[in-house]
Amino acid sequence: GSNGELFMMEAIEAGDLVFDIGANVGEWTSYLLSIEPSALVYCFEPLPDIFATLQENLKERSAILNNLGLSSTSGSAAFFYYADCAALS
């Protein structure tokens, strides 16, 4: 089978700039930095509780963490979140 995220990681080279949009708790970024520690990773996660876990999980990593979401338009928006469906671990 194929895994697009794994394929993308294999293409990242030393010093590349990477954006992790919807970083969740940081598993993807953590793995990426374990195989390419010189990558510059910007993580974006809008949910405060999940962002706190992201901060904890990546505190020893060089990622730049942003507690916000990204969109094609500027401004604020309602964000519906169901705690029992989120991956908090």
Tab-separated table of N, CA and C in Angstrom:
chain	number	residue	atom	x	y	z
A	1	GLY	N	0.821	-1.179	0.000
A	1	GLY	CA	0.000	0.000	0.000
A	1	GLY	C	0.868	1.248	0.000
A	2	SER	N	0.246	2.382	-0.144
A	2	SER	CA	1.001	3.631	-0.138
A	2	SER	C	0.513	4.530	0.984
A	3	ASN	N	1.417	5.301	1.512
A	3	ASN	CA	1.116	6.249	2.557
A	3	ASN	C	1.659	7.595	2.096
A	4	GLY	N	0.766	8.526	1.764
A	4	GLY	CA	1.178	9.824	1.256
A	4	GLY	C	2.030	10.604	2.221
A	5	GLU	N	1.729	10.513	3.517
A	5	GLU	CA	2.523	11.246	4.504
A	5	GLU	C	3.939	10.684	4.590
A	6	LEU	N	4.075	9.379	4.560
A	6	LEU	CA	5.405	8.763	4.590
A	6	LEU	C	6.176	9.111	3.318
A	7	PHE	N	5.496	9.073	2.182
A	7	PHE	CA	6.126	9.440	0.909
A	7	PHE	C	6.646	10.879	0.974
A	8	MET	N	5.847	11.782	1.549
A	8	MET	CA	6.251	13.180	1.669
A	8	MET	C	7.478	13.309	2.570
A	9	MET	N	7.501	12.588	3.679
A	9	MET	CA	8.649	12.647	4.581
A	9	MET	C	9.933	12.226	3.883
A	10	GLU	N	9.844	11.215	3.043
A	10	GLU	CA	11.028	10.713	2.352
A	10	GLU	C	11.589	11.741	1.373
A	11	ALA	N	10.751	12.700	0.948
A	11	ALA	CA	11.189	13.727	0.002
A	11	ALA	C	11.808	14.941	0.705
A	12	ILE	N	11.653	15.034	2.012
A	12	ILE	CA	12.166	16.193	2.756
A	12	ILE	C	13.666	16.043	2.954
A	13	GLU	N	14.367	17.127	2.673
A	13	GLU	CA	15.820	17.136	2.780
A	13	GLU	C	16.262	18.090	3.876
A	14	ALA	N	17.516	18.025	4.221
A	14	ALA	CA	18.095	18.866	5.270
A	14	ALA	C	17.772	20.331	5.013
A	15	GLY	N	17.275	21.011	6.036
A	15	GLY	CA	16.995	22.433	5.972
A	15	GLY	C	15.693	22.816	5.302
A	16	ASP	N	14.896	21.854	4.822
A	16	ASP	CA	13.622	22.175	4.172
A	16	ASP	C	12.653	22.839	5.146
A	17	LEU	N	11.794	23.695	4.613
A	17	LEU	CA	10.720	24.340	5.366
A	17	LEU	C	9.466	23.495	5.194
A	18	VAL	N	8.841	23.120	6.320
A	18	VAL	CA	7.680	22.235	6.301
A	18	VAL	C	6.567	22.856	7.132
A	19	PHE	N	5.317	22.763	6.647
A	19	PHE	CA	4.147	23.206	7.398
A	19	PHE	C	3.320	21.983	7.762
A	20	ASP	N	3.009	21.832	9.049
A	20	ASP	CA	2.130	20.765	9.535
A	20	ASP	C	0.815	21.432	9.918
A	21	ILE	N	-0.129	21.426	8.974
A	21	ILE	CA	-1.422	22.082	9.170
A	21	ILE	C	-2.365	21.082	9.818
A	22	GLY	N	-2.909	21.454	10.978
A	22	GLY	CA	-3.708	20.503	11.740
A	22	GLY	C	-2.779	19.524	12.422
A	23	ALA	N	-1.805	20.073	13.136
A	23	ALA	CA	-0.723	19.271	13.720
A	23	ALA	C	-1.192	18.275	14.772
A	24	ASN	N	-2.395	18.472	15.284
A	24	ASN	CA	-2.938	17.587	16.319
A	24	ASN	C	-1.952	17.534	17.484
A	25	VAL	N	-1.534	16.369	17.909
A	25	VAL	CA	-0.653	16.255	19.073
A	25	VAL	C	0.823	16.121	18.702
A	26	GLY	N	1.144	16.257	17.406
A	26	GLY	CA	2.526	16.334	16.981
A	26	GLY	C	3.209	15.043	16.589
A	27	GLU	N	2.478	13.966	16.417
A	27	GLU	CA	3.119	12.693	16.085
A	27	GLU	C	3.865	12.766	14.754
A	28	TRP	N	3.243	13.356	13.719
A	28	TRP	CA	3.863	13.446	12.404
A	28	TRP	C	5.136	14.275	12.466
A	29	THR	N	5.057	15.454	13.109
A	29	THR	CA	6.223	16.332	13.221
A	29	THR	C	7.327	15.679	14.031
A	30	SER	N	6.975	15.024	15.099
A	30	SER	CA	7.975	14.352	15.922
A	30	SER	C	8.719	13.298	15.109
A	31	TYR	N	7.982	12.505	14.356
A	31	TYR	CA	8.623	11.477	13.536
A	31	TYR	C	9.485	12.116	12.457
A	32	LEU	N	8.958	13.146	11.799
A	32	LEU	CA	9.728	13.832	10.760
A	32	LEU	C	11.052	14.347	11.314
A	33	LEU	N	11.002	15.008	12.470
A	33	LEU	CA	12.224	15.566	13.046
A	33	LEU	C	13.182	14.486	13.544
A	34	SER	N	12.672	13.291	13.797
A	34	SER	CA	13.572	12.206	14.187
A	34	SER	C	14.368	11.691	12.982
A	35	ILE	N	13.794	11.828	11.772
A	35	ILE	CA	14.527	11.366	10.593
A	35	ILE	C	15.218	12.505	9.848
A	36	GLU	N	14.769	13.755	10.054
A	36	GLU	CA	15.402	14.917	9.426
A	36	GLU	C	15.389	16.091	10.408
A	37	PRO	N	16.284	16.047	11.403
A	37	PRO	CA	16.262	17.039	12.483
A	37	PRO	C	16.545	18.470	12.046
A	38	SER	N	17.099	18.680	10.859
A	38	SER	CA	17.385	20.051	10.433
A	38	SER	C	16.220	20.698	9.684
A	39	ALA	N	15.118	19.971	9.497
A	39	ALA	CA	13.945	20.566	8.846
A	39	ALA	C	13.381	21.664	9.750
A	40	LEU	N	12.883	22.727	9.152
A	40	LEU	CA	12.241	23.808	9.895
A	40	LEU	C	10.744	23.598	9.777
A	41	VAL	N	10.100	23.191	10.883
A	41	VAL	CA	8.689	22.808	10.859
A	41	VAL	C	7.846	23.841	11.608
A	42	TYR	N	6.826	24.345	10.915
A	42	TYR	CA	5.822	25.221	11.513
A	42	TYR	C	4.559	24.393	11.695
A	43	CYS	N	4.101	24.266	12.943
A	43	CYS	CA	2.897	23.501	13.259
A	43	CYS	C	1.740	24.449	13.547
A	44	PHE	N	0.557	24.087	13.072
A	44	PHE	CA	-0.654	24.869	13.307
A	44	PHE	C	-1.721	23.952	13.881
A	45	GLU	N	-2.225	24.307	15.068
A	45	GLU	CA	-3.285	23.538	15.721
A	45	GLU	C	-4.193	24.522	16.457
A	46	PRO	N	-5.466	24.651	16.047
A	46	PRO	CA	-6.336	25.668	16.625
A	46	PRO	C	-6.968	25.330	17.982
A	47	LEU	N	-7.097	24.070	18.325
A	47	LEU	CA	-7.812	23.706	19.553
A	47	LEU	C	-6.904	23.816	20.780
A	48	PRO	N	-7.280	24.649	21.746
A	48	PRO	CA	-6.406	24.906	22.906
A	48	PRO	C	-5.979	23.657	23.673
A	49	ASP	N	-6.889	22.734	23.942
A	49	ASP	CA	-6.524	21.534	24.708
A	49	ASP	C	-5.543	20.656	23.927
A	50	ILE	N	-5.793	20.494	22.646
A	50	ILE	CA	-4.896	19.685	21.821
A	50	ILE	C	-3.571	20.419	21.641
A	51	PHE	N	-3.614	21.750	21.501
A	51	PHE	CA	-2.388	22.529	21.368
A	51	PHE	C	-1.512	22.368	22.607
A	52	ALA	N	-2.115	22.318	23.797
A	52	ALA	CA	-1.339	22.127	25.022
A	52	ALA	C	-0.604	20.790	24.985
A	53	THR	N	-1.266	19.749	24.483
A	53	THR	CA	-0.620	18.445	24.353
A	53	THR	C	0.477	18.501	23.291
A	54	LEU	N	0.220	19.210	22.200
A	54	LEU	CA	1.227	19.409	21.159
A	54	LEU	C	2.474	20.065	21.742
A	55	GLN	N	2.283	21.110	22.542
A	55	GLN	CA	3.415	21.793	23.183
A	55	GLN	C	4.216	20.828	24.053
A	56	GLU	N	3.525	20.038	24.825
A	56	GLU	CA	4.191	19.077	25.709
A	56	GLU	C	4.950	18.031	24.894
A	57	ASN	N	4.313	17.510	23.842
A	57	ASN	CA	4.930	16.454	23.038
A	57	ASN	C	6.138	16.936	22.245
A	58	LEU	N	6.162	18.212	21.886
A	58	LEU	CA	7.259	18.722	21.058
A	58	LEU	C	8.182	19.676	21.802
A	59	LYS	N	8.120	19.680	23.133
A	59	LYS	CA	8.927	20.631	23.897
A	59	LYS	C	10.427	20.433	23.707
A	60	GLU	N	10.850	19.248	23.348
A	60	GLU	CA	12.271	18.984	23.122
A	60	GLU	C	12.639	19.077	21.644
A	61	ARG	N	11.711	19.483	20.815
A	61	ARG	CA	11.930	19.555	19.363
A	61	ARG	C	12.043	21.013	18.930
A	62	SER	N	12.529	21.222	17.734
A	62	SER	CA	12.753	22.581	17.242
A	62	SER	C	11.596	23.123	16.408
A	63	ALA	N	10.425	22.547	16.506
A	63	ALA	CA	9.265	23.012	15.743
A	63	ALA	C	8.758	24.351	16.275
A	64	ILE	N	8.174	25.141	15.384
A	64	ILE	CA	7.562	26.418	15.746
A	64	ILE	C	6.060	26.181	15.821
A	65	LEU	N	5.485	26.353	17.014
A	65	LEU	CA	4.095	25.994	17.266
A	65	LEU	C	3.200	27.225	17.233
A	66	ASN	N	2.054	27.078	16.563
A	66	ASN	CA	1.092	28.163	16.412
A	66	ASN	C	-0.285	27.671	16.807
A	67	ASN	N	-0.898	28.329	17.802
A	67	ASN	CA	-2.226	27.952	18.276
A	67	ASN	C	-3.284	28.705	17.459
A	68	LEU	N	-3.382	28.315	16.195
A	68	LEU	CA	-4.375	28.912	15.304
A	68	LEU	C	-4.592	27.994	14.119
A	69	GLY	N	-5.690	28.249	13.424
A	69	GLY	CA	-5.990	27.493	12.218
A	69	GLY	C	-5.676	28.332	10.998
A	70	LEU	N	-5.649	27.703	9.855
A	70	LEU	CA	-5.392	28.406	8.604
A	70	LEU	C	-6.595	28.264	7.684
A	71	SER	N	-6.822	29.306	6.893
A	71	SER	CA	-7.948	29.318	5.974
A	71	SER	C	-7.591	30.148	4.751
A	72	SER	N	-8.410	30.057	3.732
A	72	SER	CA	-8.207	30.865	2.536
A	72	SER	C	-8.772	32.275	2.704
A	73	THR	N	-9.463	32.523	3.832
A	73	THR	CA	-9.997	33.857	4.108
A	73	THR	C	-9.517	34.320	5.476
A	74	SER	N	-9.441	35.634	5.658
A	74	SER	CA	-9.023	36.160	6.959
A	74	SER	C	-10.235	36.316	7.871
A	75	GLY	N	-9.984	36.405	9.171
A	75	GLY	CA	-11.055	36.609	10.133
A	75	GLY	C	-11.170	35.471	11.112
A	76	SER	N	-12.239	35.493	11.847
A	76	SER	CA	-12.526	34.461	12.846
A	76	SER	C	-13.684	33.601	12.369
A	77	ALA	N	-13.736	32.398	12.885
A	77	ALA	CA	-14.805	31.472	12.518
A	77	ALA	C	-15.129	30.579	13.698
A	78	ALA	N	-16.355	30.104	13.738
A	78	ALA	CA	-16.756	29.127	14.752
A	78	ALA	C	-16.078	27.803	14.417
A	79	PHE	N	-15.635	27.123	15.451
A	79	PHE	CA	-14.962	25.842	15.270
A	79	PHE	C	-15.688	24.840	16.144
A	80	PHE	N	-16.306	23.844	15.552
A	80	PHE	CA	-17.048	22.848	16.308
A	80	PHE	C	-16.126	21.681	16.632
A	81	TYR	N	-16.099	21.330	17.886
A	81	TYR	CA	-15.152	20.355	18.397
A	81	TYR	C	-15.884	19.364	19.287
A	82	TYR	N	-15.691	18.087	19.039
A	82	TYR	CA	-16.304	17.036	19.828
A	82	TYR	C	-15.189	16.291	20.557
A	83	ALA	N	-15.046	16.552	21.836
A	83	ALA	CA	-13.940	16.021	22.624
A	83	ALA	C	-13.832	14.510	22.558
A	84	ASP	N	-14.951	13.808	22.504
A	84	ASP	CA	-14.895	12.353	22.493
A	84	ASP	C	-14.434	11.785	21.151
A	85	CYS	N	-14.250	12.635	20.136
A	85	CYS	CA	-13.791	12.176	18.827
A	85	CYS	C	-12.346	12.596	18.552
A	86	ALA	N	-11.759	13.369	19.437
A	86	ALA	CA	-10.419	13.891	19.187
A	86	ALA	C	-9.350	12.917	19.670
A	87	ALA	N	-8.216	12.956	18.999
A	87	ALA	CA	-7.066	12.146	19.412
A	87	ALA	C	-6.211	12.990	20.329
A	88	LEU	N	-6.388	12.835	21.620
A	88	LEU	CA	-5.644	13.651	22.589
A	88	LEU	C	-4.420	12.949	23.129
A	89	SER	N	-4.141	11.771	22.673
A	89	SER	CA	-2.964	11.069	23.183
A	89	SER	C	-1.975	10.790	22.100
